[in-house]
PDB file of C-alpha atoms in Angstrom:
ATOM      1  CA  UNK I 902    -218.062  -4.893-100.712  1.00  0.00           C
ATOM      2  CA  UNK I 903    -216.786  -1.205-101.507  1.00  0.00           C
ATOM      3  CA  UNK I 904    -218.525   1.539-103.084  1.00  0.00           C
ATOM      4  CA  UNK I 905    -217.046   3.012-106.507  1.00  0.00           C
ATOM      5  CA  UNK I 906    -217.618   6.183-107.813  1.00  0.00           C
ATOM      6  CA  UNK I 907    -216.578   7.772-111.173  1.00  0.00           C
ATOM      7  CA  UNK I 908    -216.975  11.244-111.420  1.00  0.00           C
ATOM      8  CA  UNK I 909    -216.951  12.924-114.838  1.00  0.00           C
ATOM      9  CA  UNK I 910    -217.565  16.372-115.982  1.00  0.00           C
ATOM     10  CA  UNK I 911    -221.080  15.818-117.273  1.00  0.00           C
ATOM     11  CA  UNK I 912    -222.126  12.632-115.375  1.00  0.00           C
ATOM     12  CA  UNK I 913    -221.324  10.827-112.156  1.00  0.00           C
ATOM     13  CA  UNK I 914    -221.826   7.173-111.581  1.00  0.00           C
ATOM     14  CA  UNK I 915    -221.650   5.045-108.604  1.00  0.00           C
ATOM     15  CA  UNK I 916    -222.123   1.326-107.386  1.00  0.00           C
ATOM     16  CA  UNK I 917    -221.073  -1.329-105.133  1.00  0.00           C
ATOM     17  CA  UNK I 918    -218.213  -3.925-106.004  1.00  0.00           C
ATOM     18  CA  UNK I 919    -219.296  -7.296-105.272  1.00  0.00           C
ATOM     19  CA  UNK I 920    -217.300 -10.461-106.534  1.00  0.00           C
ATOM     20  CA  UNK I 921    -215.534  -8.391-109.114  1.00  0.00           C
ATOM     21  CA  UNK I 922    -218.824  -6.941-110.704  1.00  0.00           C
ATOM     22  CA  UNK I 923    -220.836  -3.680-110.048  1.00  0.00           C
ATOM     23  CA  UNK I 924    -224.197  -3.909-108.400  1.00  0.00           C
ATOM     24  CA  UNK I 925    -226.855  -1.325-107.414  1.00  0.00           C
ATOM     25  CA  UNK I 926    -225.481   0.971-109.981  1.00  0.00           C
ATOM     26  CA  UNK I 927    -226.777   4.516-110.543  1.00  0.00           C
ATOM     27  CA  UNK I 928    -225.886   7.570-112.603  1.00  0.00           C
ATOM     28  CA  UNK I 929    -226.875  11.284-112.394  1.00  0.00           C
ATOM     29  CA  UNK I 930    -226.198  14.161-114.864  1.00  0.00           C
ATOM     30  CA  UNK I 931    -224.381  16.926-112.952  1.00  0.00           C
ATOM     31  CA  UNK I 932    -226.105  20.327-112.858  1.00  0.00           C
ATOM     32  CA  UNK I 933    -225.142  23.645-111.608  1.00  0.00           C
ATOM     33  CA  UNK I 934    -221.337  22.971-111.888  1.00  0.00           C
ATOM     34  CA  UNK I 935    -220.392  26.348-110.794  1.00  0.00           C
ATOM     35  CA  UNK I 936    -221.864  25.868-107.321  1.00  0.00           C
ATOM     36  CA  UNK I 937    -219.734  23.833-104.995  1.00  0.00           C
ATOM     37  CA  UNK I 938    -222.361  23.111-102.390  1.00  0.00           C
ATOM     38  CA  UNK I 939    -224.624  22.249-105.358  1.00  0.00           C
ATOM     39  CA  UNK I 940    -222.340  19.608-106.942  1.00  0.00           C
ATOM     40  CA  UNK I 941    -221.551  18.220-103.627  1.00  0.00           C
ATOM     41  CA  UNK I 942    -224.973  17.574-102.604  1.00  0.00           C
ATOM     42  CA  UNK I 943    -225.660  15.759-105.884  1.00  0.00           C
ATOM     43  CA  UNK I 944    -222.653  13.561-105.130  1.00  0.00           C
ATOM     44  CA  UNK I 945    -223.774  12.783-101.616  1.00  0.00           C
ATOM     45  CA  UNK I 946    -227.341  11.977-102.898  1.00  0.00           C
ATOM     46  CA  UNK I 947    -225.909   9.673-105.451  1.00  0.00           C
ATOM     47  CA  UNK I 948    -224.055   7.769-102.816  1.00  0.00           C
ATOM     48  CA  UNK I 949    -226.444   7.915-100.041  1.00  0.00           C
ATOM     49  CA  UNK I 950    -228.575   5.019-101.074  1.00  0.00           C
ATOM     50  CA  UNK I 951    -225.521   2.675-101.331  1.00  0.00           C
ATOM     51  CA  UNK I 952    -224.389   3.326 -97.857  1.00  0.00           C
ATOM     52  CA  UNK I 953    -227.317   1.278 -96.537  1.00  0.00           C
ATOM     53  CA  UNK I 954    -225.733  -2.068 -97.614  1.00  0.00           C
ATOM     54  CA  UNK I 955    -222.725  -3.286 -95.560  1.00  0.00           C
ATOM     55  CA  UNK I 956    -219.948  -1.638 -97.345  1.00  0.00           C
ATOM     56  CA  UNK I 957    -216.691  -1.130 -96.048  1.00  0.00           C
ATOM     57  CA  UNK I 958    -215.600   2.072 -97.812  1.00  0.00           C
ATOM     58  CA  UNK I 959    -215.936   4.297-100.827  1.00  0.00           C
ATOM     59  CA  UNK I 960    -213.485   4.891-103.591  1.00  0.00           C
ATOM     60  CA  UNK I 961    -213.756   7.686-105.798  1.00  0.00           C
ATOM     61  CA  UNK I 962    -212.011   8.520-109.311  1.00  0.00           C
ATOM     62  CA  UNK I 963    -211.906  12.137-110.508  1.00  0.00           C
ATOM     63  CA  UNK I 964    -210.461  13.680-113.456  1.00  0.00           C
ATOM     64  CA  UNK I 965    -207.903  15.802-111.796  1.00  0.00           C
ATOM     65  CA  UNK I 966    -204.781  15.995-109.828  1.00  0.00           C
ATOM     66  CA  UNK I 967    -205.230  14.392-106.500  1.00  0.00           C
ATOM     67  CA  UNK I 968    -203.258  14.331-103.354  1.00  0.00           C
ATOM     68  CA  UNK I 969    -203.829  10.887-102.652  1.00  0.00           C
ATOM     69  CA  UNK I 970    -202.572  11.204 -99.037  1.00  0.00           C
ATOM     70  CA  UNK I 971    -205.047  13.838 -98.150  1.00  0.00           C
ATOM     71  CA  UNK I 972    -207.705  13.312-100.445  1.00  0.00           C
ATOM     72  CA  UNK I 973    -207.727  16.917-101.755  1.00  0.00           C
ATOM     73  CA  UNK I 974    -208.616  17.425-105.285  1.00  0.00           C
ATOM     74  CA  UNK I 975    -207.517  20.339-107.537  1.00  0.00           C
ATOM     75  CA  UNK I 976    -208.942  21.903-110.800  1.00  0.00           C
ATOM     76  CA  UNK I 977    -211.352  18.905-111.638  1.00  0.00           C
ATOM     77  CA  UNK I 978    -212.044  19.059-115.475  1.00  0.00           C
ATOM     78  CA  UNK I 979    -215.183  20.587-116.324  1.00  0.00           C
ATOM     79  CA  UNK I 980    -216.480  21.157-112.856  1.00  0.00           C
ATOM     80  CA  UNK I 981    -215.389  24.809-112.472  1.00  0.00           C
ATOM     81  CA  UNK I 982    -216.385  25.192-108.653  1.00  0.00           C
ATOM     82  CA  UNK I 983    -214.025  22.162-107.830  1.00  0.00           C
ATOM     83  CA  UNK I 984    -210.636  24.094-107.836  1.00  0.00           C
ATOM     84  CA  UNK I 985    -209.500  22.865-104.377  1.00  0.00           C
ATOM     85  CA  UNK I 986    -211.798  20.725-102.569  1.00  0.00           C
ATOM     86  CA  UNK I 987    -211.029  18.310 -99.483  1.00  0.00           C
ATOM     87  CA  UNK I 988    -213.270  15.675-101.003  1.00  0.00           C
ATOM     88  CA  UNK I 989    -212.083  12.923 -98.844  1.00  0.00           C
ATOM     89  CA  UNK I 990    -212.718  14.712 -95.532  1.00  0.00           C
ATOM     90  CA  UNK I 991    -216.120  16.096 -96.759  1.00  0.00           C
ATOM     91  CA  UNK I 992    -217.331  12.499 -97.805  1.00  0.00           C
ATOM     92  CA  UNK I 993    -215.982  10.733 -94.726  1.00  0.00           C
ATOM     93  CA  UNK I 994    -217.773  13.148 -92.573  1.00  0.00           C
ATOM     94  CA  UNK I 995    -221.034  12.573 -94.303  1.00  0.00           C
ATOM     95  CA  UNK I 996    -221.151   8.947 -94.274  1.00  0.00           C
ATOM     96  CA  UNK I 997    -218.763   7.968 -91.379  1.00  0.00           C
ATOM     97  CA  UNK I 998    -216.898   5.581 -93.873  1.00  0.00           C
ATOM     98  CA  UNK I 999    -213.121   5.502 -94.947  1.00  0.00           C
ATOM     99  CA  UNK I1000    -212.649   7.074 -98.341  1.00  0.00           C
ATOM    100  CA  UNK I1001    -209.960   6.811-100.941  1.00  0.00           C
ATOM    101  CA  UNK I1002    -209.525   9.360-103.918  1.00  0.00           C
ATOM    102  CA  UNK I1003    -207.540   8.938-107.011  1.00  0.00           C
ATOM    103  CA  UNK I1004    -207.226  10.069-110.669  1.00  0.00           C
ATOM    104  CA  UNK I1005    -210.060   8.378-112.846  1.00  0.00           C
ATOM    105  CA  UNK I1006    -207.669   7.073-115.411  1.00  0.00           C
ATOM    106  CA  UNK I1007    -205.439   5.375-112.391  1.00  0.00           C
ATOM    107  CA  UNK I1008    -208.793   3.801-111.342  1.00  0.00           C
ATOM    108  CA  UNK I1009    -209.494   2.604-114.951  1.00  0.00           C
ATOM    109  CA  UNK I1010    -206.089   0.663-115.081  1.00  0.00           C
ATOM    110  CA  UNK I1011    -206.556  -0.236-111.459  1.00  0.00           C
ATOM    111  CA  UNK I1012    -209.806  -1.909-112.350  1.00  0.00           C
ATOM    112  CA  UNK I1013    -208.271  -3.783-115.373  1.00  0.00           C
ATOM    113  CA  UNK I1014    -205.556  -4.977-113.354  1.00  0.00           C
ATOM    114  CA  UNK I1015    -207.518  -6.466-110.370  1.00  0.00           C
ATOM    115  CA  UNK I1016    -210.574  -7.499-112.256  1.00  0.00           C
ATOM    116  CA  UNK I1017    -210.248  -7.045-115.965  1.00  0.00           C
ATOM    117  CA  UNK I1018    -208.065  -7.815-118.899  1.00  0.00           C
ATOM    118  CA  UNK I1019    -204.668  -7.008-117.171  1.00  0.00           C
ATOM    119  CA  UNK I1020    -204.878  -9.383-114.232  1.00  0.00           C
ATOM    120  CA  UNK I1021    -201.987 -11.705-115.383  1.00  0.00           C
ATOM    121  CA  UNK I1022    -199.846  -8.720-115.849  1.00  0.00           C
ATOM    122  CA  UNK I1023    -197.224  -7.233-113.323  1.00  0.00           C
ATOM    123  CA  UNK I1024    -196.624  -3.948-115.379  1.00  0.00           C
ATOM    124  CA  UNK I1025    -199.379  -2.495-117.574  1.00  0.00           C
ATOM    125  CA  UNK I1026    -200.186   0.855-118.629  1.00  0.00           C
ATOM    126  CA  UNK I1027    -203.974   2.211-119.207  1.00  0.00           C
ATOM    127  CA  UNK I1028    -204.528   4.776-122.037  1.00  0.00           C
ATOM    128  CA  UNK I1029    -207.892   6.461-121.811  1.00  0.00           C
ATOM    129  CA  UNK I1030    -208.564   8.004-125.425  1.00  0.00           C
ATOM    130  CA  UNK I1031    -211.353  10.266-125.732  1.00  0.00           C
ATOM    131  CA  UNK I1032    -211.760  14.175-124.869  1.00  0.00           C
ATOM    132  CA  UNK I1033    -208.177  13.964-123.836  1.00  0.00           C
ATOM    133  CA  UNK I1034    -205.744  11.321-123.410  1.00  0.00           C
ATOM    134  CA  UNK I1035    -204.835   9.994-119.966  1.00  0.00           C
ATOM    135  CA  UNK I1036    -202.630   7.331-118.698  1.00  0.00           C
ATOM    136  CA  UNK I1037    -202.629   5.159-115.798  1.00  0.00           C
ATOM    137  CA  UNK I1038    -199.536   3.056-114.770  1.00  0.00           C
ATOM    138  CA  UNK I1039    -199.160  -0.450-112.783  1.00  0.00           C
ATOM    139  CA  UNK I1040    -195.489  -1.309-111.847  1.00  0.00           C
ATOM    140  CA  UNK I1041    -194.788  -4.379-110.075  1.00  0.00           C
ATOM    141  CA  UNK I1042    -198.556  -4.893-109.347  1.00  0.00           C
ATOM    142  CA  UNK I1043    -198.904  -1.652-107.782  1.00  0.00           C
ATOM    143  CA  UNK I1044    -200.474   1.536-108.912  1.00  0.00           C
ATOM    144  CA  UNK I1045    -198.118   4.283-109.390  1.00  0.00           C
ATOM    145  CA  UNK I1046    -199.452   7.823-109.259  1.00  0.00           C
ATOM    146  CA  UNK I1047    -196.168   9.829-108.800  1.00  0.00           C
ATOM    147  CA  UNK I1048    -195.447  12.489-106.378  1.00  0.00           C
ATOM    148  CA  UNK I1049    -198.359  14.886-107.499  1.00  0.00           C
ATOM    149  CA  UNK I1050    -200.740  12.082-108.974  1.00  0.00           C
ATOM    150  CA  UNK I1051    -199.390  13.166-112.447  1.00  0.00           C
ATOM    151  CA  UNK I1052    -197.250  10.276-113.574  1.00  0.00           C
ATOM    152  CA  UNK I1053    -198.328   8.892-117.087  1.00  0.00           C
ATOM    153  CA  UNK I1054    -199.474  12.534-118.664  1.00  0.00           C
ATOM    154  CA  UNK I1055    -198.067  11.248-121.876  1.00  0.00           C
ATOM    155  CA  UNK I1056    -200.252  13.601-123.650  1.00  0.00           C
ATOM    156  CA  UNK I1057    -198.603  16.765-122.184  1.00  0.00           C
ATOM    157  CA  UNK I1058    -195.187  15.745-124.036  1.00  0.00           C
ATOM    158  CA  UNK I1059    -194.079  17.791-127.104  1.00  0.00           C
ATOM    159  CA  UNK I1060    -194.959  16.370-130.524  1.00  0.00           C
ATOM    160  CA  UNK I1061    -194.769  18.054-133.834  1.00  0.00           C
ATOM    161  CA  UNK I1062    -195.953  21.405-133.602  1.00  0.00           C
ATOM    162  CA  UNK I1063    -197.808  21.036-130.431  1.00  0.00           C
ATOM    163  CA  UNK I1064    -198.253  18.136-127.798  1.00  0.00           C
ATOM    164  CA  UNK I1065    -199.175  14.517-128.203  1.00  0.00           C
ATOM    165  CA  UNK I1066    -202.758  15.002-126.915  1.00  0.00           C
ATOM    166  CA  UNK I1067    -203.884  17.241-129.641  1.00  0.00           C
ATOM    167  CA  UNK I1068    -203.085  14.499-132.190  1.00  0.00           C
ATOM    168  CA  UNK I1069    -204.628  11.472-130.234  1.00  0.00           C
ATOM    169  CA  UNK I1070    -208.044  12.881-128.985  1.00  0.00           C
ATOM    170  CA  UNK I1071    -211.337  14.128-130.101  1.00  0.00           C
ATOM    171  CA  UNK I1072    -209.643  17.462-130.970  1.00  0.00           C
ATOM    172  CA  UNK I1073    -207.721  15.815-133.916  1.00  0.00           C
ATOM    173  CA  UNK I1074    -210.807  15.018-135.755  1.00  0.00           C
ATOM    174  CA  UNK I1075    -212.105  18.315-135.023  1.00  0.00           C
ATOM    175  CA  UNK I1076    -208.849  19.743-136.658  1.00  0.00           C
ATOM    176  CA  UNK I1077    -208.708  17.426-139.438  1.00  0.00           C
ATOM    177  CA  UNK I1078    -212.475  16.803-140.379  1.00  0.00           C
ATOM    178  CA  UNK I1079    -214.345  19.565-138.716  1.00  0.00           C
ATOM    179  CA  UNK I1080    -216.303  16.736-136.803  1.00  0.00           C
ATOM    180  CA  UNK I1081    -215.876  15.076-133.679  1.00  0.00           C
ATOM    181  CA  UNK I1082    -214.584  11.470-133.334  1.00  0.00           C
ATOM    182  CA  UNK I1083    -218.276   9.928-132.895  1.00  0.00           C
ATOM    183  CA  UNK I1084    -219.276  11.587-136.224  1.00  0.00           C
ATOM    184  CA  UNK I1085    -215.679  10.675-137.679  1.00  0.00           C
ATOM    185  CA  UNK I1086    -216.524   7.123-136.775  1.00  0.00           C
ATOM    186  CA  UNK I1087    -219.892   6.906-138.342  1.00  0.00           C
ATOM    187  CA  UNK I1088    -218.306   8.439-141.468  1.00  0.00           C
ATOM    188  CA  UNK I1089    -215.924   5.677-141.607  1.00  0.00           C
ATOM    189  CA  UNK I1090    -218.485   2.920-141.057  1.00  0.00           C
ATOM    190  CA  UNK I1091    -220.268   4.451-144.251  1.00  0.00           C
ATOM    191  CA  UNK I1092    -217.001   4.206-146.165  1.00  0.00           C
ATOM    192  CA  UNK I1093    -216.254   7.908-146.292  1.00  0.00           C
ATOM    193  CA  UNK I1094    -212.674   8.041-147.668  1.00  0.00           C
ATOM    194  CA  UNK I1095    -211.582  11.343-145.718  1.00  0.00           C
ATOM    195  CA  UNK I1096    -212.660   9.684-142.632  1.00  0.00           C
ATOM    196  CA  UNK I1097    -210.919   6.376-143.352  1.00  0.00           C
ATOM    197  CA  UNK I1098    -207.660   8.545-144.181  1.00  0.00           C
ATOM    198  CA  UNK I1099    -208.064  10.587-140.868  1.00  0.00           C
ATOM    199  CA  UNK I1100    -208.398   7.410-138.867  1.00  0.00           C
ATOM    200  CA  UNK I1101    -205.364   5.832-140.476  1.00  0.00           C
ATOM    201  CA  UNK I1102    -203.358   9.013-139.754  1.00  0.00           C
ATOM    202  CA  UNK I1103    -204.714   8.886-136.168  1.00  0.00           C
ATOM    203  CA  UNK I1104    -203.255   5.497-135.975  1.00  0.00           C
ATOM    204  CA  UNK I1105    -199.867   6.714-136.649  1.00  0.00           C
ATOM    205  CA  UNK I1106    -199.923   9.435-134.016  1.00  0.00           C
ATOM    206  CA  UNK I1107    -201.431   6.867-131.523  1.00  0.00           C
ATOM    207  CA  UNK I1108    -198.290   4.671-132.146  1.00  0.00           C
ATOM    208  CA  UNK I1109    -196.095   7.536-131.246  1.00  0.00           C
ATOM    209  CA  UNK I1110    -197.737   7.381-127.932  1.00  0.00           C
ATOM    210  CA  UNK I1111    -197.335   3.422-127.508  1.00  0.00           C
ATOM    211  CA  UNK I1112    -193.516   4.235-128.427  1.00  0.00           C
ATOM    212  CA  UNK I1113    -193.256   6.806-125.840  1.00  0.00           C
ATOM    213  CA  UNK I1114    -194.834   4.659-123.201  1.00  0.00           C
ATOM    214  CA  UNK I1115    -192.512   1.771-124.170  1.00  0.00           C
ATOM    215  CA  UNK I1116    -189.331   4.051-123.944  1.00  0.00           C
ATOM    216  CA  UNK I1117    -190.499   5.255-120.573  1.00  0.00           C
ATOM    217  CA  UNK I1118    -192.170   2.275-118.760  1.00  0.00           C
ATOM    218  CA  UNK I1119    -191.584  -0.815-120.894  1.00  0.00           C
ATOM    219  CA  UNK I1120    -194.655  -2.484-119.687  1.00  0.00           C
ATOM    220  CA  UNK I1121    -195.983  -6.094-120.480  1.00  0.00           C
ATOM    221  CA  UNK I1122    -199.168  -4.648-121.973  1.00  0.00           C
ATOM    222  CA  UNK I1123    -201.104  -1.505-122.613  1.00  0.00           C
ATOM    223  CA  UNK I1124    -204.820  -1.325-122.399  1.00  0.00           C
ATOM    224  CA  UNK I1125    -206.717   1.004-124.396  1.00  0.00           C
ATOM    225  CA  UNK I1126    -210.137   2.525-123.221  1.00  0.00           C
ATOM    226  CA  UNK I1127    -212.183   5.471-123.609  1.00  0.00           C
ATOM    227  CA  UNK I1128    -214.826   6.462-126.324  1.00  0.00           C
ATOM    228  CA  UNK I1129    -212.337   6.477-129.364  1.00  0.00           C
ATOM    229  CA  UNK I1130    -210.969   3.191-128.657  1.00  0.00           C
ATOM    230  CA  UNK I1131    -214.275   1.805-129.803  1.00  0.00           C
ATOM    231  CA  UNK I1132    -213.140   2.699-133.324  1.00  0.00           C
ATOM    232  CA  UNK I1133    -210.035   0.536-133.321  1.00  0.00           C
ATOM    233  CA  UNK I1134    -210.842  -1.354-136.407  1.00  0.00           C
ATOM    234  CA  UNK I1135    -210.132   1.842-138.198  1.00  0.00           C
ATOM    235  CA  UNK I1136    -206.697   2.618-136.642  1.00  0.00           C
ATOM    236  CA  UNK I1137    -205.184  -0.329-135.188  1.00  0.00           C
ATOM    237  CA  UNK I1138    -203.338  -1.677-138.378  1.00  0.00           C
ATOM    238  CA  UNK I1139    -201.756   1.873-139.137  1.00  0.00           C
ATOM    239  CA  UNK I1140    -200.986   2.150-135.154  1.00  0.00           C
ATOM    240  CA  UNK I1141    -199.298  -1.420-135.322  1.00  0.00           C
ATOM    241  CA  UNK I1142    -197.391  -0.562-138.421  1.00  0.00           C
ATOM    242  CA  UNK I1143    -196.155   2.338-137.026  1.00  0.00           C
ATOM    243  CA  UNK I1144    -194.245   0.316-134.328  1.00  0.00           C
ATOM    244  CA  UNK I1145    -192.005  -1.120-137.083  1.00  0.00           C
ATOM    245  CA  UNK I1146    -189.190   1.422-136.616  1.00  0.00           C
ATOM    246  CA  UNK I1147    -189.203   1.081-132.753  1.00  0.00           C
ATOM    247  CA  UNK I1148    -185.496   0.771-131.721  1.00  0.00           C
ATOM    248  CA  UNK I1149    -186.026  -2.685-129.907  1.00  0.00           C
ATOM    249  CA  UNK I1150    -188.079  -4.843-132.007  1.00  0.00           C
ATOM    250  CA  UNK I1151    -188.060  -7.802-129.469  1.00  0.00           C
ATOM    251  CA  UNK I1152    -189.824  -5.428-126.984  1.00  0.00           C
ATOM    252  CA  UNK I1153    -192.492  -4.728-129.443  1.00  0.00           C
ATOM    253  CA  UNK I1154    -193.102  -8.162-130.208  1.00  0.00           C
ATOM    254  CA  UNK I1155    -193.378  -8.971-126.328  1.00  0.00           C
ATOM    255  CA  UNK I1156    -195.878  -6.449-125.806  1.00  0.00           C
ATOM    256  CA  UNK I1157    -199.478  -7.167-125.427  1.00  0.00           C
ATOM    257  CA  UNK I1158    -202.180  -4.555-126.811  1.00  0.00           C
ATOM    258  CA  UNK I1159    -205.568  -4.816-125.312  1.00  0.00           C
ATOM    259  CA  UNK I1160    -208.884  -2.998-125.886  1.00  0.00           C
ATOM    260  CA  UNK I1161    -211.127  -2.645-122.586  1.00  0.00           C
ATOM    261  CA  UNK I1162    -214.349  -4.323-122.624  1.00  0.00           C
ATOM    262  CA  UNK I1163    -215.961  -3.629-119.287  1.00  0.00           C
ATOM    263  CA  UNK I1164    -217.819  -0.394-119.298  1.00  0.00           C
ATOM    264  CA  UNK I1165    -217.763  -0.716-115.510  1.00  0.00           C
ATOM    265  CA  UNK I1166    -213.998  -0.998-114.993  1.00  0.00           C
ATOM    266  CA  UNK I1167    -213.401   2.461-113.781  1.00  0.00           C
ATOM    267  CA  UNK I1168    -216.168   1.959-111.062  1.00  0.00           C
ATOM    268  CA  UNK I1169    -214.420  -1.359-109.917  1.00  0.00           C
ATOM    269  CA  UNK I1170    -211.025   0.350-110.101  1.00  0.00           C
ATOM    270  CA  UNK I1171    -212.394   3.317-107.774  1.00  0.00           C
ATOM    271  CA  UNK I1172    -213.946   0.547-105.587  1.00  0.00           C
ATOM    272  CA  UNK I1173    -210.367  -1.321-105.517  1.00  0.00           C
ATOM    273  CA  UNK I1174    -208.698   1.778-104.003  1.00  0.00           C
ATOM    274  CA  UNK I1175    -210.398   0.628-100.741  1.00  0.00           C
ATOM    275  CA  UNK I1176    -208.494  -2.775-100.615  1.00  0.00           C
ATOM    276  CA  UNK I1177    -205.522  -1.185 -99.123  1.00  0.00           C
ATOM    277  CA  UNK I1178    -207.460  -0.123 -96.155  1.00  0.00           C
TER     278      UNK I1178
END
């Protein structure tokens, strides 16, 4: 058994992985984010009750660049006090348990590969589509983080007048419809023509992301997760159609596109970081 922790800019979740499922799950809303000591204290108090069980270690996913060798995290999104934090050392000293830390989207795809939809694939890319666009990569059954834990930052690549992320995250709907993706989803459910058109355009842009992933990594499968992926019924057709001009049609025919189903998959992936220890 290992503890999995998923740190977000608003909430932190934690639970124990047991038999490929999460038990003893709990969540807090992170407060006083400008204070390093306060946020760390909140994290410790969330984890502490779980350490009473016979767990072997703690895996933590964070929305930031991570030095996976030292457990140092940098510039954590939406937590301004976490500019440079020796998180692994701090948590290990607090609980006297081994700790492993990685990027949150890496944990997402690791969870899908070890426990979820991607178990049968040797190479797979996970795409978290929501507030931003994040990617995690499995190559030859191993998580690939890159030298600086920055591998898979597809959203930062140039696209049209900006970068890909501007066209395939919540920001796109704010720019096009002056509403967030959740509101755009609800509008589409009610048959709003402007919202439906925006989702169709969104699918074309997401298709550009799929092409980029295929040209760079050529995985067996891509797993979509994140809040926006739940609206796939409104963008999947245009996304798939946009792939018709891909230079290698056979590669697209061999590609499997999946939609994440387990809301605890990032927790499972974080816990799976400890399997190497």
